[in-house]
Short mmCIF file of C-alpha atoms and ligand atoms in Angstrom, two decimals:
data_model
loop_
_atom_site.label_atom_id
_atom_site.label_comp_id
_atom_site.label_asym_id
_atom_site.label_seq_id
_atom_site.Cartn_x
_atom_site.Cartn_y
_atom_site.Cartn_z
CA UNK R 90 -0.02 0.01 0.00
CA UNK R 91 1.19 3.47 -0.73
CA UNK R 92 2.75 5.42 2.17
CA UNK R 93 1.12 8.79 2.90
CA UNK R 94 2.70 11.97 4.16
CA UNK R 95 2.31 11.21 7.85
CA UNK R 96 2.98 14.81 8.77
CA UNK R 97 -0.62 15.50 7.78
CA UNK R 98 -1.72 13.40 10.65
CA UNK R 99 -0.26 15.88 13.08
CA UNK R 100 -2.68 18.53 11.93
CA UNK R 101 -5.45 19.51 14.29
CA UNK R 102 -9.05 18.57 13.31
CA UNK R 103 -9.55 20.60 10.16
CA UNK R 104 -8.48 23.83 8.58
CA UNK R 105 -10.32 26.54 10.48
CA UNK R 106 -12.68 27.71 7.78
CA UNK R 107 -13.86 24.26 6.63
CA UNK R 108 -14.51 23.50 10.34
CA UNK R 109 -16.68 26.62 10.58
CA UNK R 110 -18.52 25.57 7.39
CA UNK R 111 -19.12 22.17 8.94
CA UNK R 112 -20.71 23.75 12.05
CA UNK R 113 -22.85 26.04 9.83
CA UNK R 114 -24.06 23.09 7.78
CA UNK R 115 -24.94 21.29 10.97
CA UNK R 116 -26.86 24.40 12.20
CA UNK R 117 -28.62 24.81 8.83
CA UNK R 118 -29.74 21.18 8.82
CA UNK R 119 -31.57 21.80 12.11
CA UNK R 120 -32.75 25.39 11.31
CA UNK R 121 -33.96 25.43 7.73
CA UNK R 122 -35.27 28.98 7.64
CA UNK R 123 -32.50 30.72 9.52
CA UNK R 124 -31.28 33.95 7.89
CA UNK R 125 -27.58 33.53 8.53
CA UNK R 126 -25.22 36.49 8.18
CA UNK R 127 -21.64 35.51 7.50
CA UNK R 128 -18.94 37.73 8.93
CA UNK R 129 -16.57 34.78 9.30
CA UNK R 130 -14.14 34.09 6.48
CA UNK R 131 -12.68 37.22 4.99
CA UNK R 132 -14.29 36.74 1.61
CA UNK R 133 -15.36 39.82 -0.36
CA UNK R 134 -19.00 40.26 -1.36
CA UNK R 135 -19.17 43.34 -3.65
CA UNK R 136 -19.01 43.09 -7.44
CA UNK R 137 -15.74 43.25 -9.37
CA UNK R 138 -14.74 46.82 -10.32
CA UNK R 139 -16.01 47.84 -13.77
CA UNK R 140 -12.50 48.69 -15.01
CA UNK R 141 -11.36 45.11 -14.26
CA UNK R 142 -14.45 43.57 -15.85
CA UNK R 143 -14.03 45.63 -19.02
CA UNK R 144 -10.36 44.72 -19.26
CA UNK R 145 -11.17 41.04 -18.87
CA UNK R 146 -13.92 41.25 -21.52
CA UNK R 147 -11.44 42.83 -23.94
CA UNK R 148 -8.92 40.09 -23.11
CA UNK R 149 -11.51 37.39 -23.85
CA UNK R 150 -12.31 38.96 -27.23
CA UNK R 151 -8.58 39.14 -28.03
CA UNK R 152 -8.21 35.48 -27.19
CA UNK R 153 -10.92 34.76 -29.79
CA UNK R 154 -8.75 36.18 -32.62
CA UNK R 155 -5.85 34.61 -34.52
CA UNK R 156 -3.50 37.43 -33.64
CA UNK R 157 -4.65 37.95 -30.06
CA UNK R 158 -4.78 34.31 -28.95
CA UNK R 159 -2.27 33.33 -26.27
CA UNK R 160 -1.24 29.95 -24.92
CA UNK R 161 1.07 29.51 -21.92
CA UNK R 162 2.12 32.86 -20.53
CA UNK R 163 5.36 33.56 -18.68
CA UNK R 164 5.44 31.63 -15.37
CA UNK R 165 6.48 34.85 -13.63
CA UNK R 166 3.52 36.86 -14.99
CA UNK R 167 3.27 39.16 -18.00
CA UNK R 168 5.81 41.97 -17.96
CA UNK R 169 3.18 44.72 -18.42
CA UNK R 170 1.49 43.68 -15.15
CA UNK R 171 4.76 43.34 -13.28
CA UNK R 172 5.82 46.78 -14.53
CA UNK R 173 2.51 48.30 -13.42
CA UNK R 174 2.93 46.76 -9.97
CA UNK R 175 6.51 47.97 -9.64
CA UNK R 176 5.59 51.51 -10.71
CA UNK R 177 2.34 51.88 -8.73
CA UNK R 178 2.88 49.84 -5.60
CA UNK R 179 6.58 50.30 -5.08
CA UNK R 180 8.46 53.00 -7.01
CA UNK R 181 5.68 55.49 -6.13
CA UNK R 182 6.35 54.83 -2.44
CA UNK R 183 10.11 55.08 -2.77
CA UNK R 184 10.73 51.31 -2.83
CA UNK R 185 13.26 50.21 -5.47
CA UNK R 186 11.43 47.02 -6.48
CA UNK R 187 11.85 46.25 -10.14
CA UNK R 188 9.42 44.35 -12.34
CA UNK R 189 11.58 41.27 -12.49
CA UNK R 190 11.56 40.97 -8.71
CA UNK R 191 7.73 40.52 -8.86
CA UNK R 192 6.20 37.08 -9.44
CA UNK R 193 2.50 37.09 -10.32
CA UNK R 194 0.56 34.17 -8.88
CA UNK R 195 -2.91 32.86 -8.12
CA UNK R 196 -2.90 33.73 -4.41
CA UNK R 197 -0.99 34.80 -1.36
CA UNK R 198 -2.24 31.75 0.55
CA UNK R 199 -0.56 29.50 -2.08
CA UNK R 200 2.62 31.60 -2.24
CA UNK R 201 3.07 31.84 1.52
CA UNK R 202 2.80 28.06 1.60
CA UNK R 203 4.84 27.25 -1.51
CA UNK R 204 7.73 29.42 -0.40
CA UNK R 205 8.66 26.59 1.97
CA UNK R 206 9.75 24.65 -1.15
CA UNK R 207 12.87 26.77 -1.43
CA UNK R 208 13.67 26.96 2.29
CA UNK R 209 15.63 24.45 4.34
CA UNK R 210 14.03 22.06 6.78
CA UNK R 211 16.10 23.02 9.82
CA UNK R 212 15.34 26.70 10.11
CA UNK R 213 14.23 27.99 13.47
CA UNK R 214 10.79 29.43 12.77
CA UNK R 215 8.75 32.01 14.59
CA UNK R 216 5.09 32.85 14.14
CA UNK R 217 2.88 35.23 16.04
CA UNK R 218 0.08 33.86 18.17
CA UNK R 219 -2.68 34.38 17.08
CA UNK R 220 -1.67 33.90 13.43
CA UNK R 221 -3.12 33.18 9.99
CA UNK R 222 -3.35 29.37 10.28
CA UNK R 223 -1.88 28.69 6.85
CA UNK R 224 1.63 29.61 8.00
CA UNK R 225 1.47 27.06 10.80
CA UNK R 226 -0.34 24.27 8.95
CA UNK R 227 1.99 24.35 5.99
CA UNK R 228 5.03 24.02 8.26
CA UNK R 229 3.33 21.04 9.82
CA UNK R 230 2.49 19.46 6.46
CA UNK R 231 6.06 19.78 5.26
CA UNK R 232 7.51 18.07 8.30
CA UNK R 233 9.01 21.16 9.90
CA UNK R 234 7.33 20.63 13.25
CA UNK R 235 6.66 17.94 15.85
CA UNK R 236 3.30 17.07 17.37
CA UNK R 237 0.86 19.62 18.77
CA UNK R 238 0.53 19.95 22.57
CA UNK R 239 -2.80 20.27 24.41
CA UNK R 240 -2.92 24.01 23.52
CA UNK R 241 -2.51 23.16 19.84
CA UNK R 242 1.05 24.52 19.74
CA UNK R 243 3.41 22.52 17.61
CA UNK R 244 6.73 21.36 18.88
CA UNK R 245 9.51 23.07 16.93
CA UNK R 246 7.54 26.22 16.10
CA UNK R 247 8.11 29.30 18.23
CA UNK R 248 5.14 31.45 19.10
CA UNK R 249 5.35 35.18 19.77
CA UNK R 250 2.21 36.18 21.70
CA UNK R 251 0.20 39.19 20.60
CA UNK R 252 -2.50 40.29 23.00
CA UNK R 253 -4.08 43.31 24.64
CA UNK R 254 -1.21 43.45 27.19
CA UNK R 255 1.32 44.19 24.46
CA UNK R 256 -1.22 46.18 22.43
CA UNK R 257 -1.23 43.41 19.82
CA UNK R 258 2.35 44.33 18.98
CA UNK R 259 4.67 41.35 18.57
CA UNK R 260 7.73 42.00 20.72
CA UNK R 261 11.14 41.69 19.09
CA UNK R 262 12.46 38.30 20.18
CA UNK R 263 15.58 37.95 22.36
CA UNK R 264 16.18 34.54 20.73
CA UNK R 265 17.66 34.05 17.28
CA UNK R 266 15.21 32.82 14.67
CA UNK R 267 15.93 32.12 11.00
CA UNK R 268 12.45 32.60 9.59
CA UNK R 269 9.73 34.93 10.87
CA UNK R 270 6.20 35.31 9.59
CA UNK R 271 4.68 38.80 9.95
CA UNK R 272 1.32 39.98 8.69
CA UNK R 273 0.32 43.72 8.61
CA UNK R 274 -2.38 44.89 8.65
CA UNK R 275 -2.79 41.85 10.78
CA UNK R 276 -5.05 38.91 10.17
CA UNK R 277 -6.74 38.25 12.60
CA UNK R 278 -6.24 41.13 15.07
CA UNK R 279 -6.51 44.06 12.65
CA UNK R 280 -3.43 45.59 14.29
CA UNK R 281 -1.02 47.63 12.09
CA UNK R 282 2.72 48.17 12.30
CA UNK R 283 4.33 51.60 12.43
CA UNK R 284 7.47 52.47 10.51
CA UNK R 285 9.42 52.29 13.81
CA UNK R 286 8.14 48.81 14.60
CA UNK R 287 8.91 47.49 11.14
CA UNK R 288 12.37 49.10 11.33
CA UNK R 289 13.01 47.13 14.54
CA UNK R 290 12.03 43.93 12.77
CA UNK R 291 14.26 44.62 9.78
CA UNK R 292 17.16 45.41 12.19
CA UNK R 293 16.50 42.18 14.07
CA UNK R 294 16.43 40.21 10.80
CA UNK R 295 19.65 41.77 9.58
CA UNK R 296 21.43 41.29 12.90
CA UNK R 297 20.34 37.63 13.04
CA UNK R 298 20.61 36.75 9.34
CA UNK R 299 16.90 35.96 9.45
CA UNK R 300 14.39 36.05 6.67
CA UNK R 301 10.99 37.83 7.19
CA UNK R 302 7.98 36.51 5.27
CA UNK R 303 5.86 39.64 5.18
CA UNK R 304 2.18 39.20 4.33
CA UNK R 305 0.76 42.57 3.16
CA UNK R 306 -2.48 41.23 1.66
CA UNK R 307 -4.49 43.86 3.51
CA UNK R 308 -2.30 46.92 2.83
CA UNK R 309 -5.04 48.73 0.85
CA UNK R 310 -7.05 49.08 4.05
CA UNK R 311 -4.44 51.31 5.71
CA UNK R 312 -5.97 54.74 6.09
CA UNK R 313 -3.33 56.34 8.35
CA UNK R 314 -0.77 57.99 5.94
CA UNK R 315 2.06 57.60 8.48
CA UNK R 316 1.89 53.76 8.29
CA UNK R 317 4.00 51.75 5.83
CA UNK R 318 2.20 49.69 3.18
CA UNK R 319 5.23 47.63 2.29
CA UNK R 320 8.16 46.28 4.28
CA UNK R 321 10.39 47.65 1.56
CA UNK R 322 9.60 51.19 2.80
CA UNK R 323 12.10 50.28 5.48
CA UNK R 324 15.74 50.61 4.60
CA UNK R 325 17.55 47.30 4.36
CA UNK R 326 14.37 45.21 3.96
CA UNK R 327 15.41 44.13 0.48
CA UNK R 328 18.19 42.12 2.10
CA UNK R 329 15.96 40.30 4.56
CA UNK R 330 12.29 40.16 3.45
CA UNK R 331 9.93 38.54 0.98
CA UNK R 332 6.57 40.26 0.59
CA UNK R 333 3.17 38.72 -0.34
CA UNK R 334 0.48 40.91 -1.91
CA UNK R 335 -2.90 40.16 -3.35
CA UNK R 336 -5.72 41.57 -5.51
CA UNK R 337 -8.24 39.51 -3.50
CA UNK R 338 -9.25 42.04 -0.93
CA UNK R 339 -8.66 45.43 -2.59
CA UNK R 340 -10.15 44.48 -6.00
CA UNK R 341 -12.45 41.65 -5.01
CA UNK R 342 -10.42 38.93 -6.72
CA UNK R 343 -10.98 36.14 -4.18
CA UNK R 344 -12.85 34.15 -6.83
CA UNK R 345 -10.91 35.55 -9.81
CA UNK R 346 -7.47 34.74 -8.34
CA UNK R 347 -4.48 37.01 -8.74
CA UNK R 348 -1.72 37.96 -6.38
CA UNK R 349 2.03 38.51 -6.41
CA UNK R 350 5.16 37.87 -4.41
CA UNK R 351 8.19 40.06 -4.29
CA UNK R 352 11.61 38.39 -4.04
CA UNK R 353 14.37 40.98 -4.20
CA UNK R 354 17.45 39.88 -6.12
CA UNK R 355 19.65 40.86 -3.20
CA UNK R 356 18.07 38.24 -0.89
CA UNK R 357 20.50 35.51 0.06
CA UNK R 358 20.32 32.21 1.88
CA UNK R 359 22.74 29.41 2.52
CA UNK R 360 23.10 25.85 1.20
CA UNK R 361 25.69 24.49 3.60
CA UNK R 362 28.44 27.07 3.34
CA UNK R 363 27.47 28.22 -0.13
CA UNK R 364 25.61 31.49 -0.54
CA UNK R 365 22.60 31.21 -2.85
CA UNK R 366 20.15 33.83 -4.02
CA UNK R 367 16.51 33.14 -3.25
CA UNK R 368 15.23 34.80 -6.46
CA UNK R 369 16.85 32.07 -8.59
CA UNK R 370 15.40 29.28 -6.52
CA UNK R 371 11.92 30.74 -6.60
CA UNK R 372 12.19 31.40 -10.33
CA UNK R 373 13.23 27.80 -10.81
CA UNK R 374 10.39 26.58 -8.57
CA UNK R 375 7.74 28.61 -10.39
CA UNK R 376 9.00 27.62 -13.81
CA UNK R 377 8.76 23.97 -12.89
CA UNK R 378 5.57 23.87 -10.83
CA UNK R 379 3.44 26.78 -12.08
CA UNK R 380 2.09 27.80 -15.49
CA UNK R 381 1.08 31.34 -14.54
CA UNK R 382 -2.20 33.16 -14.06
CA UNK R 383 -4.55 33.37 -17.03
CA UNK R 384 -3.96 36.21 -19.47
CA UNK R 385 -7.57 37.38 -18.97
CA UNK R 386 -7.21 37.65 -15.20
CA UNK R 387 -3.85 39.41 -15.46
CA UNK R 388 -5.44 42.01 -17.76
CA UNK R 389 -8.13 42.45 -15.09
CA UNK R 390 -5.45 42.94 -12.45
CA UNK R 391 -3.60 45.43 -14.64
CA UNK R 392 -6.78 47.53 -14.84
CA UNK R 393 -6.63 47.99 -11.05
CA UNK R 394 -3.84 50.51 -11.77
CA UNK R 395 -5.78 52.48 -14.38
CA UNK R 396 -7.24 55.84 -13.41
CA UNK R 397 -10.76 54.45 -13.26
CA UNK R 398 -9.57 51.29 -11.57
CA UNK R 399 -7.90 53.30 -8.78
CA UNK R 400 -11.08 55.32 -8.19
CA UNK R 401 -13.24 52.16 -8.11
CA UNK R 402 -10.91 50.36 -5.78
CA UNK R 403 -10.74 53.25 -3.39
CA UNK R 404 -14.54 53.21 -3.27
CA UNK R 405 -14.61 49.46 -2.70
CA UNK R 406 -12.06 49.56 0.12
CA UNK R 407 -13.83 52.57 1.62
CA UNK R 408 -17.11 50.63 1.58
CA UNK R 409 -15.66 47.77 3.58
CA UNK R 410 -13.89 50.16 5.96
CA UNK R 411 -17.22 51.91 6.62
CA UNK R 412 -18.57 48.47 7.49
CA UNK R 413 -15.61 48.00 9.85
CA UNK R 414 -16.50 51.30 11.59
CA UNK R 415 -20.13 50.29 11.90
CA UNK R 416 -19.03 47.01 13.55
CA UNK R 417 -16.58 48.76 15.86
CA UNK R 418 -18.95 51.53 16.93
CA UNK R 419 -21.96 49.26 17.53
CA UNK R 420 -20.05 46.66 19.47
CA UNK R 421 -18.12 49.25 21.51
CA UNK R 422 -21.33 50.99 22.47
CA UNK R 423 -22.84 47.66 23.43
CA UNK R 424 -19.98 47.22 25.90
CA UNK R 425 -17.66 44.92 23.95
CA UNK R 426 -13.91 45.51 23.91
CA UNK R 427 -13.05 45.88 20.24
CA UNK R 428 -9.61 46.08 18.68
CA UNK R 429 -8.46 46.56 15.08
CA UNK R 430 -10.91 47.68 12.38
CA UNK R 431 -9.33 51.11 11.89
CA UNK R 432 -6.77 50.26 9.21
CA UNK R 433 -7.91 46.70 8.61
CA UNK R 434 -11.11 44.94 7.59
CA UNK R 435 -11.18 42.82 10.77
CA UNK R 436 -12.55 43.64 14.24
CA UNK R 437 -10.93 41.61 17.04
CA UNK R 438 -13.36 41.35 19.93
CA UNK R 439 -12.88 40.20 23.47
CA UNK R 440 -15.55 37.62 24.21
CA UNK R 441 -17.97 38.68 26.99
CA UNK R 442 -17.86 37.15 30.46
CA UNK R 443 -14.72 35.09 29.72
CA UNK R 444 -16.66 32.92 27.29
CA UNK R 445 -14.42 30.61 25.22
CA UNK R 446 -14.04 31.54 21.55
CA UNK R 447 -15.98 28.50 20.27
CA UNK R 448 -18.75 28.98 22.93
CA UNK R 449 -19.16 32.55 21.72
CA UNK R 450 -19.18 31.28 18.10
CA UNK R 451 -22.03 28.87 18.91
CA UNK R 452 -23.83 31.50 21.00
CA UNK R 453 -23.83 34.06 18.13
CA UNK R 454 -24.79 31.41 15.62
CA UNK R 455 -27.71 30.17 17.71
CA UNK R 456 -28.98 33.41 19.16
CA UNK R 457 -28.17 36.02 16.44
CA UNK R 458 -27.65 33.77 13.41
CA UNK R 459 -24.37 35.60 12.86
CA UNK R 460 -21.21 33.74 11.85
CA UNK R 461 -17.81 35.00 13.01
CA UNK R 462 -14.43 33.33 13.52
CA UNK R 463 -13.38 32.02 16.93
CA UNK R 464 -10.08 33.54 18.02
CA UNK R 465 -8.70 30.24 19.29
CA UNK R 466 -8.78 29.01 15.66
CA UNK R 467 -5.88 31.35 15.05
CA UNK R 468 -3.79 30.00 17.94
CA UNK R 469 -3.79 29.46 21.70
CA UNK R 470 -3.40 33.17 22.44
CA UNK R 471 -6.54 33.89 20.38
CA UNK R 472 -8.63 32.09 23.03
CA UNK R 473 -11.13 34.52 24.53
CA UNK R 474 -11.28 36.57 21.31
CA UNK R 475 -13.51 36.54 18.30
CA UNK R 476 -13.00 37.95 14.76
CA UNK R 477 -15.70 39.70 12.73
CA UNK R 478 -14.96 40.52 9.15
CA UNK R 479 -16.16 43.73 7.43
CA UNK R 480 -16.68 41.89 4.13
CA UNK R 481 -20.41 41.84 3.57
CA UNK R 482 -23.20 44.06 2.27
CA UNK R 483 -24.14 47.17 4.29
CA UNK R 484 -27.60 45.79 4.94
CA UNK R 485 -26.20 42.54 6.34
CA UNK R 486 -23.60 44.28 8.53
CA UNK R 487 -26.24 46.64 9.97
CA UNK R 488 -28.65 43.72 10.55
CA UNK R 489 -25.92 41.65 12.19
CA UNK R 490 -25.05 44.54 14.53
CA UNK R 491 -28.63 45.10 15.44
CA UNK R 492 -29.06 41.45 16.31
CA UNK R 493 -25.88 41.30 18.43
CA UNK R 494 -26.62 44.57 20.22
CA UNK R 495 -30.12 43.35 21.11
CA UNK R 496 -28.92 40.07 22.60
C1 MLT L 116 -9.52 34.86 6.40
O1 MLT L 116 -10.70 34.90 6.64
O2 MLT L 116 -8.64 34.81 7.26
C2 MLT L 116 -9.14 34.95 4.96
O3 MLT L 116 -10.12 34.53 4.13
C3 MLT L 116 -7.86 34.29 4.73
C4 MLT L 116 -7.52 34.19 3.31
O4 MLT L 116 -7.59 35.20 2.63
O5 MLT L 116 -7.12 33.09 2.89
#
């Protein structure tokens, strides 16, 4: 009989969001007419921007002509999209990131997992707690951890707690780690990093020869002009950080799929004593395992940077951020302690009366028919917290708030 990857058996029950879906299905099977409002998974709800749709329609028509038809595209993404990203997301903010340091992909979730392909097995890894579960689970799946303890913490992974006592700010470790996952604006807490905080992380990484995996999928939601959108706004970051970005949340591409990863050419790692550049390894990995994002979708993503696209995206992000404010204001006035939601589409809420995260999940599901995400699903330090996402229609967000406030 074939042997399986036994590392999968170390994983806890199920990936968080499928587990939530399972509980919802169970609830629905007993409550046929319930009007459920989903503020759980951070999935967008508003239509794709017109500029993106028009660009995709044009691309489809092109593909229907002899001269405009395209087969396999470049595995790294079409140069016109990479140049647009470089110019609009990086050069415009003073970051010297060139088009060929940008790799277009079908998602940040995939990239932040696949990156482990080019990294050694014996790195000392640190994640925050709570954390986006993908970072942890993919380390487990690839045999980089031991078993989980009773708290669900995996042996071999190092957890940096973020909680209300440290203002949801991960403290710079005293220990030396080789690989650190950071996510700002943070999923799940909605916390943001200042320039000073990111500078401390870059200094730490440089002093310890560490690599930072920086997930900036939610950067579009930063409203405070003093906050950095990219880790490359910090001097020296090109020597110690990889950045993940996405069109999922700013342009509503969760179903359309387009993202990108930045691997600066100056980034180095070691194979034994030999110095190797990470760009070449990732390029090799992508060329072998990936055939690129469809031409049509890349044209849609390019339109994000057009004049109309920028206006439409600002409106879209503003819409979700107004939702975030509605959540924050309503719950705060109802007596909840609410964090985040100012520069991020997530509100991180302390559960009332020391209720456990899953108990509060069940309570809201049963009593208000509102779905959120239990904080403990993001790690042991998320216990006692609950995440509500701002991704839904205005009517649903208002209705959900009314139901919770009236409980
Ligand atoms: C979430 O709810 O945390 C997001 O959907 C994560 C993701 O984008 O994969």
